[in-house]
Amino acid sequence: MEEWYKKIDGSSTVDELEQIRIAIFGKKGILAAEFAKMKSIAAQDRAGFAKELNEHKSSLMEQLRAKKEQLMLMKLQEDMEAEAIDVTLFSSMSQRGGLHPVMQVMDKIVEYFVSMNFSINTAKMIEDDFHNFEALNLPKYHPARDMQDTFYFKDEMLLRTHTSPVQIRTMMKEQPPIRMIAPGAVFRRDFDITHTPMFHQVEGLVVDDESVVSFANLKYILEDFLHYMFADVEVRFRPSFFPFTEPSAEVDISCIFCKGSGCRVCSQTGWLEVLGCGMVDQNVFDAVGYKNVSGYAFGLGVERFAMLIHHIGDLRSLFEGDIRLLEQFR
Ligand code: PHE
């Protein structure tokens, strides 16, 4: 028997080990042969013989198992070393891109709000009807749902059409005061020179005691933010409608191309719309079970900001993945 322990110990590949296993445990293996000898052994010695054999059987099995584990680990290590890629190697073929302009603008937006003590929250891009619509005061069959043409999955699941569901998820998880932004990708069934099916938004939400949060706070922070993003612009608030805010407003900046005198980009109005905002609707607070609080919320499209800041004419060019575009923004 001793030789078999040595053979197991000395095997150097999983295949070799398997051959040894068959030689020991197979139908025609040495254990079968040993057990067959039982018949010719004197009755009084049989029990001792069987016991010894069974002990060998289990210790050989255990040794095989341990050896196999060790060999497989070694093989894995070897494979990993053989397949390793040196990512630091220089290649004359490499073309260097850069951080995507949308992400550069996103970073700048996030930086502003972080400096104003907002925390950053995120949630999944696949949402359910409740968080994307219902809890935001957009009941089923409400005509305002048409403002956002939606990609649906089965079972009431959908690709979120805005970052506003992060408001709901945050309020259902945390207690006020809340002061957060939610950057992320959103999806709508739209495709033309100013719309792509996927784009990015930054949502903002501030909730605190009734006496603390007012429209004046909202107006201050958005004006300050827009002056940070676009030096030398005028900012105006225009009454508007969103189901989840009341009152609601859209925010315009004076056209950065014609300085407000009227041009093609601003459709001769002298103004460019850049944000939606308002005071959080009481129905939204009811949906998340908040009482005696007040809050404001806002949402903006990052691509829209990027197009204005970098004078990009066709939004779709941002998503073609052409490295020549990225090279311009290094
Ligand atoms: N969710 C709105 C949209 O996508 C934007 C918005 C957010 C408006 C928060 C008001 C308050 O159009």
mmCIF file of C-alpha atoms and ligand atoms in Angstrom:
data_model
loop_
_atom_site.group_PDB
_atom_site.id
_atom_site.type_symbol
_atom_site.label_atom_id
_atom_site.label_comp_id
_atom_site.label_asym_id
_atom_site.label_seq_id
_atom_site.Cartn_x
_atom_site.Cartn_y
_atom_site.Cartn_z
ATOM 1 C CA MET A 1 0.000 0.000 0.000
ATOM 2 C CA GLU A 2 2.744 2.450 0.927
ATOM 3 C CA GLU A 3 3.794 2.844 -2.708
ATOM 4 C CA TRP A 4 0.336 4.207 -3.606
ATOM 5 C CA TYR A 5 0.575 6.956 -1.021
ATOM 6 C CA LYS A 6 3.912 7.866 -2.551
ATOM 7 C CA LYS A 7 2.485 7.785 -6.059
ATOM 8 C CA ILE A 8 -0.305 10.179 -5.128
ATOM 9 C CA ASP A 9 2.169 12.450 -3.446
ATOM 10 C CA GLY A 10 4.494 12.375 -6.451
ATOM 11 C CA SER A 11 1.905 13.090 -9.158
ATOM 12 C CA SER A 12 2.339 16.427 -10.842
ATOM 13 C CA THR A 13 -0.794 16.902 -12.961
ATOM 14 C CA VAL A 14 -4.522 16.409 -12.496
ATOM 15 C CA ASP A 15 -4.495 13.883 -15.372
ATOM 16 C CA GLU A 16 -1.763 11.813 -13.799
ATOM 17 C CA LEU A 17 -3.637 11.876 -10.509
ATOM 18 C CA GLU A 18 -6.761 10.640 -12.253
ATOM 19 C CA GLN A 19 -4.847 7.651 -13.657
ATOM 20 C CA ILE A 20 -3.674 6.808 -10.142
ATOM 21 C CA ARG A 21 -7.206 7.149 -8.797
ATOM 22 C CA ILE A 22 -8.449 4.629 -11.364
ATOM 23 C CA ALA A 23 -5.583 2.270 -10.567
ATOM 24 C CA ILE A 24 -6.576 2.332 -6.900
ATOM 25 C CA PHE A 25 -10.344 2.642 -6.909
ATOM 26 C CA GLY A 26 -11.325 1.360 -10.352
ATOM 27 C CA LYS A 27 -13.146 -1.936 -10.950
ATOM 28 C CA LYS A 28 -9.850 -3.590 -11.719
ATOM 29 C CA GLY A 29 -7.981 -1.474 -9.217
ATOM 30 C CA ILE A 30 -5.776 -2.641 -6.391
ATOM 31 C CA LEU A 31 -8.405 -2.134 -3.711
ATOM 32 C CA ALA A 32 -10.866 -4.362 -5.544
ATOM 33 C CA ALA A 33 -8.121 -6.960 -5.838
ATOM 34 C CA GLU A 34 -7.283 -6.736 -2.131
ATOM 35 C CA PHE A 35 -10.927 -7.035 -1.100
ATOM 36 C CA ALA A 36 -11.234 -10.086 -3.348
ATOM 37 C CA LYS A 37 -8.572 -11.821 -1.222
ATOM 38 C CA MET A 38 -11.005 -11.803 1.712
ATOM 39 C CA LYS A 39 -12.553 -15.051 0.546
ATOM 40 C CA SER A 40 -9.339 -16.979 0.982
ATOM 41 C CA ILE A 41 -8.494 -15.584 4.391
ATOM 42 C CA ALA A 42 -9.055 -17.566 7.563
ATOM 43 C CA ALA A 43 -12.370 -16.598 9.224
ATOM 44 C CA GLN A 44 -10.812 -15.303 12.429
ATOM 45 C CA ASP A 45 -8.478 -12.916 10.541
ATOM 46 C CA ARG A 46 -11.090 -11.554 8.167
ATOM 47 C CA ALA A 47 -12.445 -8.729 10.348
ATOM 48 C CA GLY A 48 -8.950 -7.367 11.037
ATOM 49 C CA PHE A 49 -8.012 -7.593 7.381
ATOM 50 C CA ALA A 50 -11.192 -5.751 6.279
ATOM 51 C CA LYS A 51 -10.737 -3.062 8.903
ATOM 52 C CA GLU A 52 -7.192 -2.336 7.822
ATOM 53 C CA LEU A 53 -8.233 -2.253 4.186
ATOM 54 C CA ASN A 54 -11.092 0.131 4.885
ATOM 55 C CA GLU A 55 -8.749 2.448 6.755
ATOM 56 C CA HIS A 56 -6.432 2.519 3.772
ATOM 57 C CA LYS A 57 -9.395 3.159 1.528
ATOM 58 C CA SER A 58 -10.492 6.261 3.363
ATOM 59 C CA SER A 59 -7.028 7.687 3.898
ATOM 60 C CA LEU A 60 -6.151 7.158 0.222
ATOM 61 C CA MET A 61 -9.374 8.890 -0.728
ATOM 62 C CA GLU A 62 -8.631 11.820 1.529
ATOM 63 C CA GLN A 63 -5.075 12.099 0.216
ATOM 64 C CA LEU A 64 -6.364 12.068 -3.363
ATOM 65 C CA ARG A 65 -8.858 14.808 -2.632
ATOM 66 C CA ALA A 66 -6.271 17.054 -0.982
ATOM 67 C CA LYS A 67 -3.751 16.459 -3.764
ATOM 68 C CA LYS A 68 -6.336 17.234 -6.431
ATOM 69 C CA GLU A 69 -7.216 20.495 -4.771
ATOM 70 C CA GLN A 70 -3.563 21.451 -4.570
ATOM 71 C CA LEU A 71 -2.898 20.557 -8.223
ATOM 72 C CA MET A 72 -5.926 22.484 -9.446
ATOM 73 C CA LEU A 73 -4.859 25.528 -7.527
ATOM 74 C CA MET A 74 -1.389 25.289 -9.035
ATOM 75 C CA LYS A 75 -2.894 24.941 -12.507
ATOM 76 C CA LEU A 76 -5.071 27.997 -11.977
ATOM 77 C CA GLN A 77 -2.072 29.977 -10.844
ATOM 78 C CA GLU A 78 -0.066 28.869 -13.887
ATOM 79 C CA ASP A 79 -2.929 29.717 -16.265
ATOM 80 C CA MET A 80 -3.326 33.128 -14.753
ATOM 81 C CA GLU A 81 0.356 33.830 -15.074
ATOM 82 C CA ALA A 82 0.393 32.609 -18.677
ATOM 83 C CA GLU A 83 -2.601 34.733 -19.640
ATOM 84 C CA ALA A 84 -1.578 37.847 -17.773
ATOM 85 C CA ILE A 85 -1.681 41.053 -19.783
ATOM 86 C CA ASP A 86 0.716 43.846 -19.038
ATOM 87 C CA VAL A 87 -1.519 46.876 -19.382
ATOM 88 C CA THR A 88 1.442 49.183 -18.878
ATOM 89 C CA LEU A 89 3.161 48.018 -22.074
ATOM 90 C CA PHE A 90 3.578 50.777 -24.615
ATOM 91 C CA SER A 91 1.731 50.366 -27.893
ATOM 92 C CA SER A 92 2.297 52.590 -30.867
ATOM 93 C CA MET A 93 -1.211 51.755 -32.023
ATOM 94 C CA SER A 94 -3.005 53.164 -29.036
ATOM 95 C CA GLN A 95 -5.222 56.190 -29.508
ATOM 96 C CA ARG A 96 -5.854 58.200 -26.431
ATOM 97 C CA GLY A 97 -9.381 59.366 -25.734
ATOM 98 C CA GLY A 98 -10.376 61.398 -22.739
ATOM 99 C CA LEU A 99 -13.152 61.826 -20.260
ATOM 100 C CA HIS A 100 -16.397 62.159 -22.219
ATOM 101 C CA PRO A 101 -17.611 65.787 -22.392
ATOM 102 C CA VAL A 102 -20.926 64.754 -20.841
ATOM 103 C CA MET A 103 -19.056 63.302 -17.871
ATOM 104 C CA GLN A 104 -16.853 66.396 -17.608
ATOM 105 C CA VAL A 105 -19.952 68.562 -17.368
ATOM 106 C CA MET A 106 -21.559 66.083 -14.966
ATOM 107 C CA ASP A 107 -18.467 66.334 -12.738
ATOM 108 C CA LYS A 108 -18.680 70.105 -12.723
ATOM 109 C CA ILE A 109 -22.375 70.029 -11.782
ATOM 110 C CA VAL A 110 -21.777 67.488 -9.022
ATOM 111 C CA GLU A 111 -18.834 69.529 -7.717
ATOM 112 C CA TYR A 112 -21.038 72.566 -7.267
ATOM 113 C CA PHE A 113 -23.698 70.751 -5.259
ATOM 114 C CA VAL A 114 -21.185 68.840 -3.164
ATOM 115 C CA SER A 115 -19.610 72.179 -2.262
ATOM 116 C CA MET A 116 -23.100 73.271 -1.132
ATOM 117 C CA ASN A 117 -23.292 70.280 1.191
ATOM 118 C CA PHE A 118 -25.557 68.054 -0.927
ATOM 119 C CA SER A 119 -24.960 64.323 -0.667
ATOM 120 C CA ILE A 120 -24.992 62.061 -3.727
ATOM 121 C CA ASN A 121 -27.597 59.320 -4.048
ATOM 122 C CA THR A 122 -28.156 56.769 -6.806
ATOM 123 C CA ALA A 123 -30.636 54.032 -7.642
ATOM 124 C CA LYS A 124 -31.196 51.456 -10.365
ATOM 125 C CA MET A 125 -32.009 52.394 -13.961
ATOM 126 C CA ILE A 126 -34.700 49.722 -14.157
ATOM 127 C CA GLU A 127 -37.576 51.019 -12.080
ATOM 128 C CA ASP A 128 -41.121 50.064 -11.277
ATOM 129 C CA ASP A 129 -44.253 52.023 -12.054
ATOM 130 C CA PHE A 130 -44.681 53.101 -8.431
ATOM 131 C CA HIS A 131 -41.338 54.863 -8.050
ATOM 132 C CA ASN A 132 -41.137 56.342 -11.562
ATOM 133 C CA PHE A 133 -44.749 57.552 -11.771
ATOM 134 C CA GLU A 134 -47.328 56.667 -9.145
ATOM 135 C CA ALA A 135 -45.546 58.030 -6.059
ATOM 136 C CA LEU A 136 -44.623 61.143 -8.038
ATOM 137 C CA ASN A 137 -48.293 62.051 -8.363
ATOM 138 C CA LEU A 138 -48.565 60.549 -11.829
ATOM 139 C CA PRO A 139 -51.408 58.041 -11.516
ATOM 140 C CA LYS A 140 -52.101 55.537 -14.290
ATOM 141 C CA TYR A 141 -53.741 57.034 -17.366
ATOM 142 C CA HIS A 142 -52.826 60.555 -16.252
ATOM 143 C CA PRO A 143 -52.164 62.572 -19.430
ATOM 144 C CA ALA A 144 -48.939 63.994 -17.964
ATOM 145 C CA ARG A 145 -47.376 60.541 -18.411
ATOM 146 C CA ASP A 146 -47.229 61.370 -22.112
ATOM 147 C CA MET A 147 -44.593 64.013 -21.326
ATOM 148 C CA GLN A 148 -42.194 61.086 -20.979
ATOM 149 C CA ASP A 149 -42.396 58.392 -23.635
ATOM 150 C CA THR A 150 -41.445 55.260 -21.778
ATOM 151 C CA PHE A 151 -39.635 51.995 -22.531
ATOM 152 C CA TYR A 152 -41.596 49.253 -20.765
ATOM 153 C CA PHE A 153 -40.650 45.736 -19.688
ATOM 154 C CA LYS A 154 -43.069 43.072 -18.552
ATOM 155 C CA ASP A 155 -44.623 43.235 -15.066
ATOM 156 C CA GLU A 156 -44.898 47.016 -14.697
ATOM 157 C CA MET A 157 -41.128 47.424 -14.878
ATOM 158 C CA LEU A 158 -39.594 50.127 -17.045
ATOM 159 C CA LEU A 159 -36.440 52.078 -17.825
ATOM 160 C CA ARG A 160 -36.630 55.141 -15.613
ATOM 161 C CA THR A 161 -37.659 58.194 -17.633
ATOM 162 C CA HIS A 162 -36.110 60.633 -15.159
ATOM 163 C CA THR A 163 -34.038 60.650 -11.967
ATOM 164 C CA SER A 164 -37.049 61.693 -9.879
ATOM 165 C CA PRO A 165 -37.658 58.107 -8.623
ATOM 166 C CA VAL A 166 -34.453 58.570 -6.611
ATOM 167 C CA GLN A 167 -36.365 61.247 -4.651
ATOM 168 C CA ILE A 168 -38.945 58.618 -3.681
ATOM 169 C CA ARG A 169 -36.365 55.945 -2.845
ATOM 170 C CA THR A 170 -34.398 58.382 -0.712
ATOM 171 C CA MET A 171 -37.431 59.643 1.203
ATOM 172 C CA MET A 172 -38.678 56.107 1.861
ATOM 173 C CA LYS A 173 -35.282 55.108 3.241
ATOM 174 C CA GLU A 174 -34.237 58.212 5.159
ATOM 175 C CA GLN A 175 -35.840 60.776 7.408
ATOM 176 C CA PRO A 176 -35.628 64.548 6.894
ATOM 177 C CA PRO A 177 -33.610 66.690 6.742
ATOM 178 C CA ILE A 178 -32.627 65.583 3.231
ATOM 179 C CA ARG A 179 -30.246 67.428 0.982
ATOM 180 C CA MET A 180 -29.229 65.322 -1.966
ATOM 181 C CA ILE A 181 -28.560 65.169 -5.666
ATOM 182 C CA ALA A 182 -29.007 62.114 -7.875
ATOM 183 C CA PRO A 183 -26.936 62.007 -11.062
ATOM 184 C CA GLY A 184 -27.576 59.237 -13.574
ATOM 185 C CA ALA A 185 -28.734 57.903 -16.919
ATOM 186 C CA VAL A 186 -32.402 58.048 -17.943
ATOM 187 C CA PHE A 187 -34.288 56.708 -20.966
ATOM 188 C CA ARG A 188 -37.011 57.933 -23.286
ATOM 189 C CA ARG A 189 -38.328 56.898 -26.679
ATOM 190 C CA ASP A 190 -36.982 59.922 -28.497
ATOM 191 C CA PHE A 191 -34.447 60.389 -31.257
ATOM 192 C CA ASP A 192 -33.637 63.597 -33.140
ATOM 193 C CA ILE A 193 -30.947 66.274 -33.108
ATOM 194 C CA THR A 194 -31.734 67.303 -29.528
ATOM 195 C CA HIS A 195 -32.946 63.931 -28.137
ATOM 196 C CA THR A 196 -31.320 60.519 -27.660
ATOM 197 C CA PRO A 197 -32.987 57.450 -26.128
ATOM 198 C CA MET A 198 -30.486 57.547 -23.263
ATOM 199 C CA PHE A 199 -29.309 60.731 -21.613
ATOM 200 C CA HIS A 200 -28.252 61.947 -18.187
ATOM 201 C CA GLN A 201 -29.948 63.999 -15.542
ATOM 202 C CA VAL A 202 -29.034 65.452 -12.193
ATOM 203 C CA GLU A 203 -31.904 65.531 -9.742
ATOM 204 C CA GLY A 204 -31.926 67.647 -6.603
ATOM 205 C CA LEU A 205 -34.048 67.320 -3.494
ATOM 206 C CA VAL A 206 -34.081 69.278 -0.254
ATOM 207 C CA VAL A 207 -36.572 68.458 2.486
ATOM 208 C CA ASP A 208 -36.728 69.928 5.972
ATOM 209 C CA ASP A 209 -39.073 71.416 8.523
ATOM 210 C CA GLU A 210 -41.959 73.441 7.071
ATOM 211 C CA SER A 211 -40.525 76.668 8.401
ATOM 212 C CA VAL A 212 -37.111 76.087 6.869
ATOM 213 C CA VAL A 213 -37.441 75.340 3.140
ATOM 214 C CA SER A 214 -38.952 77.939 0.837
ATOM 215 C CA PHE A 215 -39.137 78.803 -2.840
ATOM 216 C CA ALA A 216 -36.652 81.582 -2.090
ATOM 217 C CA ASN A 217 -34.053 78.946 -1.114
ATOM 218 C CA LEU A 218 -34.671 77.125 -4.376
ATOM 219 C CA LYS A 219 -34.371 80.313 -6.383
ATOM 220 C CA TYR A 220 -31.150 81.288 -4.649
ATOM 221 C CA ILE A 221 -29.371 77.982 -5.124
ATOM 222 C CA LEU A 222 -30.351 77.564 -8.777
ATOM 223 C CA GLU A 223 -29.354 81.113 -9.663
ATOM 224 C CA ASP A 224 -26.035 80.657 -7.934
ATOM 225 C CA PHE A 225 -25.548 77.287 -9.636
ATOM 226 C CA LEU A 226 -26.299 78.675 -13.115
ATOM 227 C CA HIS A 227 -23.897 81.548 -12.604
ATOM 228 C CA TYR A 228 -21.258 78.983 -11.652
ATOM 229 C CA MET A 229 -21.909 76.968 -14.828
ATOM 230 C CA PHE A 230 -22.350 79.901 -17.253
ATOM 231 C CA ALA A 231 -20.565 83.102 -16.339
ATOM 232 C CA ASP A 232 -22.409 86.303 -17.304
ATOM 233 C CA VAL A 233 -25.927 85.088 -17.904
ATOM 234 C CA GLU A 234 -29.280 86.352 -16.741
ATOM 235 C CA VAL A 235 -31.540 83.816 -15.059
ATOM 236 C CA ARG A 236 -35.325 83.829 -15.103
ATOM 237 C CA PHE A 237 -38.009 81.619 -13.561
ATOM 238 C CA ARG A 238 -41.071 80.877 -15.667
ATOM 239 C CA PRO A 239 -44.264 79.289 -14.238
ATOM 240 C CA SER A 240 -44.657 75.715 -15.487
ATOM 241 C CA PHE A 241 -46.161 72.370 -14.566
ATOM 242 C CA PHE A 242 -44.784 69.117 -13.180
ATOM 243 C CA PRO A 243 -47.083 66.644 -11.420
ATOM 244 C CA PHE A 244 -44.607 66.203 -8.532
ATOM 245 C CA THR A 245 -44.047 69.890 -7.747
ATOM 246 C CA GLU A 246 -46.447 72.703 -6.888
ATOM 247 C CA PRO A 247 -45.794 75.448 -7.725
ATOM 248 C CA SER A 248 -43.494 74.488 -10.582
ATOM 249 C CA ALA A 249 -41.148 76.515 -12.702
ATOM 250 C CA GLU A 250 -38.839 76.186 -15.634
ATOM 251 C CA VAL A 251 -35.613 78.120 -15.495
ATOM 252 C CA ASP A 252 -34.102 79.930 -18.466
ATOM 253 C CA ILE A 253 -30.728 81.569 -18.980
ATOM 254 C CA SER A 254 -30.218 84.413 -21.408
ATOM 255 C CA CYS A 255 -28.969 82.970 -24.693
ATOM 256 C CA ILE A 256 -25.205 82.455 -24.458
ATOM 257 C CA PHE A 257 -24.851 82.699 -28.245
ATOM 258 C CA CYS A 258 -26.623 85.991 -29.018
ATOM 259 C CA LYS A 259 -26.539 87.461 -25.495
ATOM 260 C CA GLY A 260 -30.302 87.702 -25.547
ATOM 261 C CA SER A 261 -30.853 89.562 -28.794
ATOM 262 C CA GLY A 262 -32.383 86.530 -30.547
ATOM 263 C CA CYS A 263 -30.799 83.853 -32.769
ATOM 264 C CA ARG A 264 -31.441 80.430 -34.285
ATOM 265 C CA VAL A 265 -30.387 78.479 -31.159
ATOM 266 C CA CYS A 266 -32.822 80.306 -28.863
ATOM 267 C CA SER A 267 -35.528 80.445 -31.556
ATOM 268 C CA GLN A 268 -35.304 84.248 -31.516
ATOM 269 C CA THR A 269 -36.529 84.356 -27.900
ATOM 270 C CA GLY A 270 -33.213 85.384 -26.349
ATOM 271 C CA TRP A 271 -33.673 82.658 -23.689
ATOM 272 C CA LEU A 272 -32.585 79.027 -23.290
ATOM 273 C CA GLU A 273 -34.483 76.637 -21.050
ATOM 274 C CA VAL A 274 -32.110 74.682 -18.789
ATOM 275 C CA LEU A 275 -33.963 73.336 -15.724
ATOM 276 C CA GLY A 276 -37.257 72.161 -14.237
ATOM 277 C CA CYS A 277 -38.021 72.717 -10.585
ATOM 278 C CA GLY A 278 -40.591 73.466 -7.920
ATOM 279 C CA MET A 279 -41.796 72.903 -4.375
ATOM 280 C CA VAL A 280 -42.408 69.197 -3.661
ATOM 281 C CA ASP A 281 -46.133 68.438 -4.088
ATOM 282 C CA GLN A 282 -47.992 67.421 -0.918
ATOM 283 C CA ASN A 283 -49.188 64.262 -2.700
ATOM 284 C CA VAL A 284 -45.555 63.153 -3.023
ATOM 285 C CA PHE A 285 -44.980 63.629 0.718
ATOM 286 C CA ASP A 286 -48.188 61.666 1.377
ATOM 287 C CA ALA A 287 -46.929 58.812 -0.833
ATOM 288 C CA VAL A 288 -43.729 58.477 1.240
ATOM 289 C CA GLY A 289 -45.435 59.165 4.583
ATOM 290 C CA TYR A 290 -43.777 62.500 5.404
ATOM 291 C CA LYS A 291 -45.687 64.978 7.594
ATOM 292 C CA ASN A 292 -45.153 68.687 8.377
ATOM 293 C CA VAL A 293 -42.248 69.109 6.006
ATOM 294 C CA SER A 294 -41.518 71.319 3.066
ATOM 295 C CA GLY A 295 -39.166 70.679 0.187
ATOM 296 C CA TYR A 296 -37.928 71.735 -3.185
ATOM 297 C CA ALA A 297 -36.774 69.643 -6.122
ATOM 298 C CA PHE A 298 -35.141 70.265 -9.445
ATOM 299 C CA GLY A 299 -33.975 68.280 -12.442
ATOM 300 C CA LEU A 300 -31.694 69.092 -15.324
ATOM 301 C CA GLY A 301 -30.401 67.389 -18.462
ATOM 302 C CA VAL A 302 -26.624 67.049 -18.501
ATOM 303 C CA GLU A 303 -26.344 66.675 -22.293
ATOM 304 C CA ARG A 304 -28.230 69.942 -22.719
ATOM 305 C CA PHE A 305 -25.656 71.688 -20.536
ATOM 306 C CA ALA A 306 -22.804 70.011 -22.425
ATOM 307 C CA MET A 307 -24.228 71.115 -25.775
ATOM 308 C CA LEU A 308 -24.505 74.706 -24.591
ATOM 309 C CA ILE A 309 -21.120 74.816 -22.901
ATOM 310 C CA HIS A 310 -19.254 73.186 -25.795
ATOM 311 C CA HIS A 311 -21.401 74.531 -28.661
ATOM 312 C CA ILE A 312 -22.342 71.059 -29.885
ATOM 313 C CA GLY A 313 -24.996 71.196 -32.585
ATOM 314 C CA ASP A 314 -26.202 67.601 -32.832
ATOM 315 C CA LEU A 315 -26.731 65.718 -29.577
ATOM 316 C CA ARG A 316 -26.361 62.381 -31.346
ATOM 317 C CA SER A 317 -22.687 63.073 -32.086
ATOM 318 C CA LEU A 318 -22.020 62.673 -28.349
ATOM 319 C CA PHE A 319 -23.004 59.002 -28.513
ATOM 320 C CA GLU A 320 -21.352 57.805 -31.711
ATOM 321 C CA GLY A 321 -18.251 56.687 -29.831
ATOM 322 C CA ASP A 322 -15.954 58.401 -32.330
ATOM 323 C CA ILE A 323 -12.567 58.856 -30.705
ATOM 324 C CA ARG A 324 -11.967 61.993 -32.787
ATOM 325 C CA LEU A 325 -14.704 63.662 -30.764
ATOM 326 C CA LEU A 326 -13.121 62.672 -27.450
ATOM 327 C CA GLU A 327 -9.692 63.876 -28.623
ATOM 328 C CA GLN A 328 -11.113 67.366 -28.859
ATOM 329 C CA PHE A 329 -12.090 67.334 -25.198
ATOM 330 C CA ARG A 330 -8.878 66.016 -23.656
HETATM 331 N N1 PHE B 1 -38.235 65.002 -13.644
HETATM 332 C C1 PHE B 1 -38.461 66.172 -14.464
HETATM 333 C C2 PHE B 1 -38.168 65.815 -15.917
HETATM 334 O O1 PHE B 1 -37.490 64.862 -16.171
HETATM 335 C C3 PHE B 1 -37.590 67.318 -14.027
HETATM 336 C C4 PHE B 1 -37.924 67.847 -12.668
HETATM 337 C C5 PHE B 1 -37.345 67.296 -11.539
HETATM 338 C C6 PHE B 1 -38.834 68.869 -12.531
HETATM 339 C C7 PHE B 1 -37.661 67.781 -10.287
HETATM 340 C C8 PHE B 1 -39.175 69.353 -11.291
HETATM 341 C C9 PHE B 1 -38.584 68.814 -10.180
HETATM 342 O O2 PHE B 1 -38.617 66.478 -16.829
#
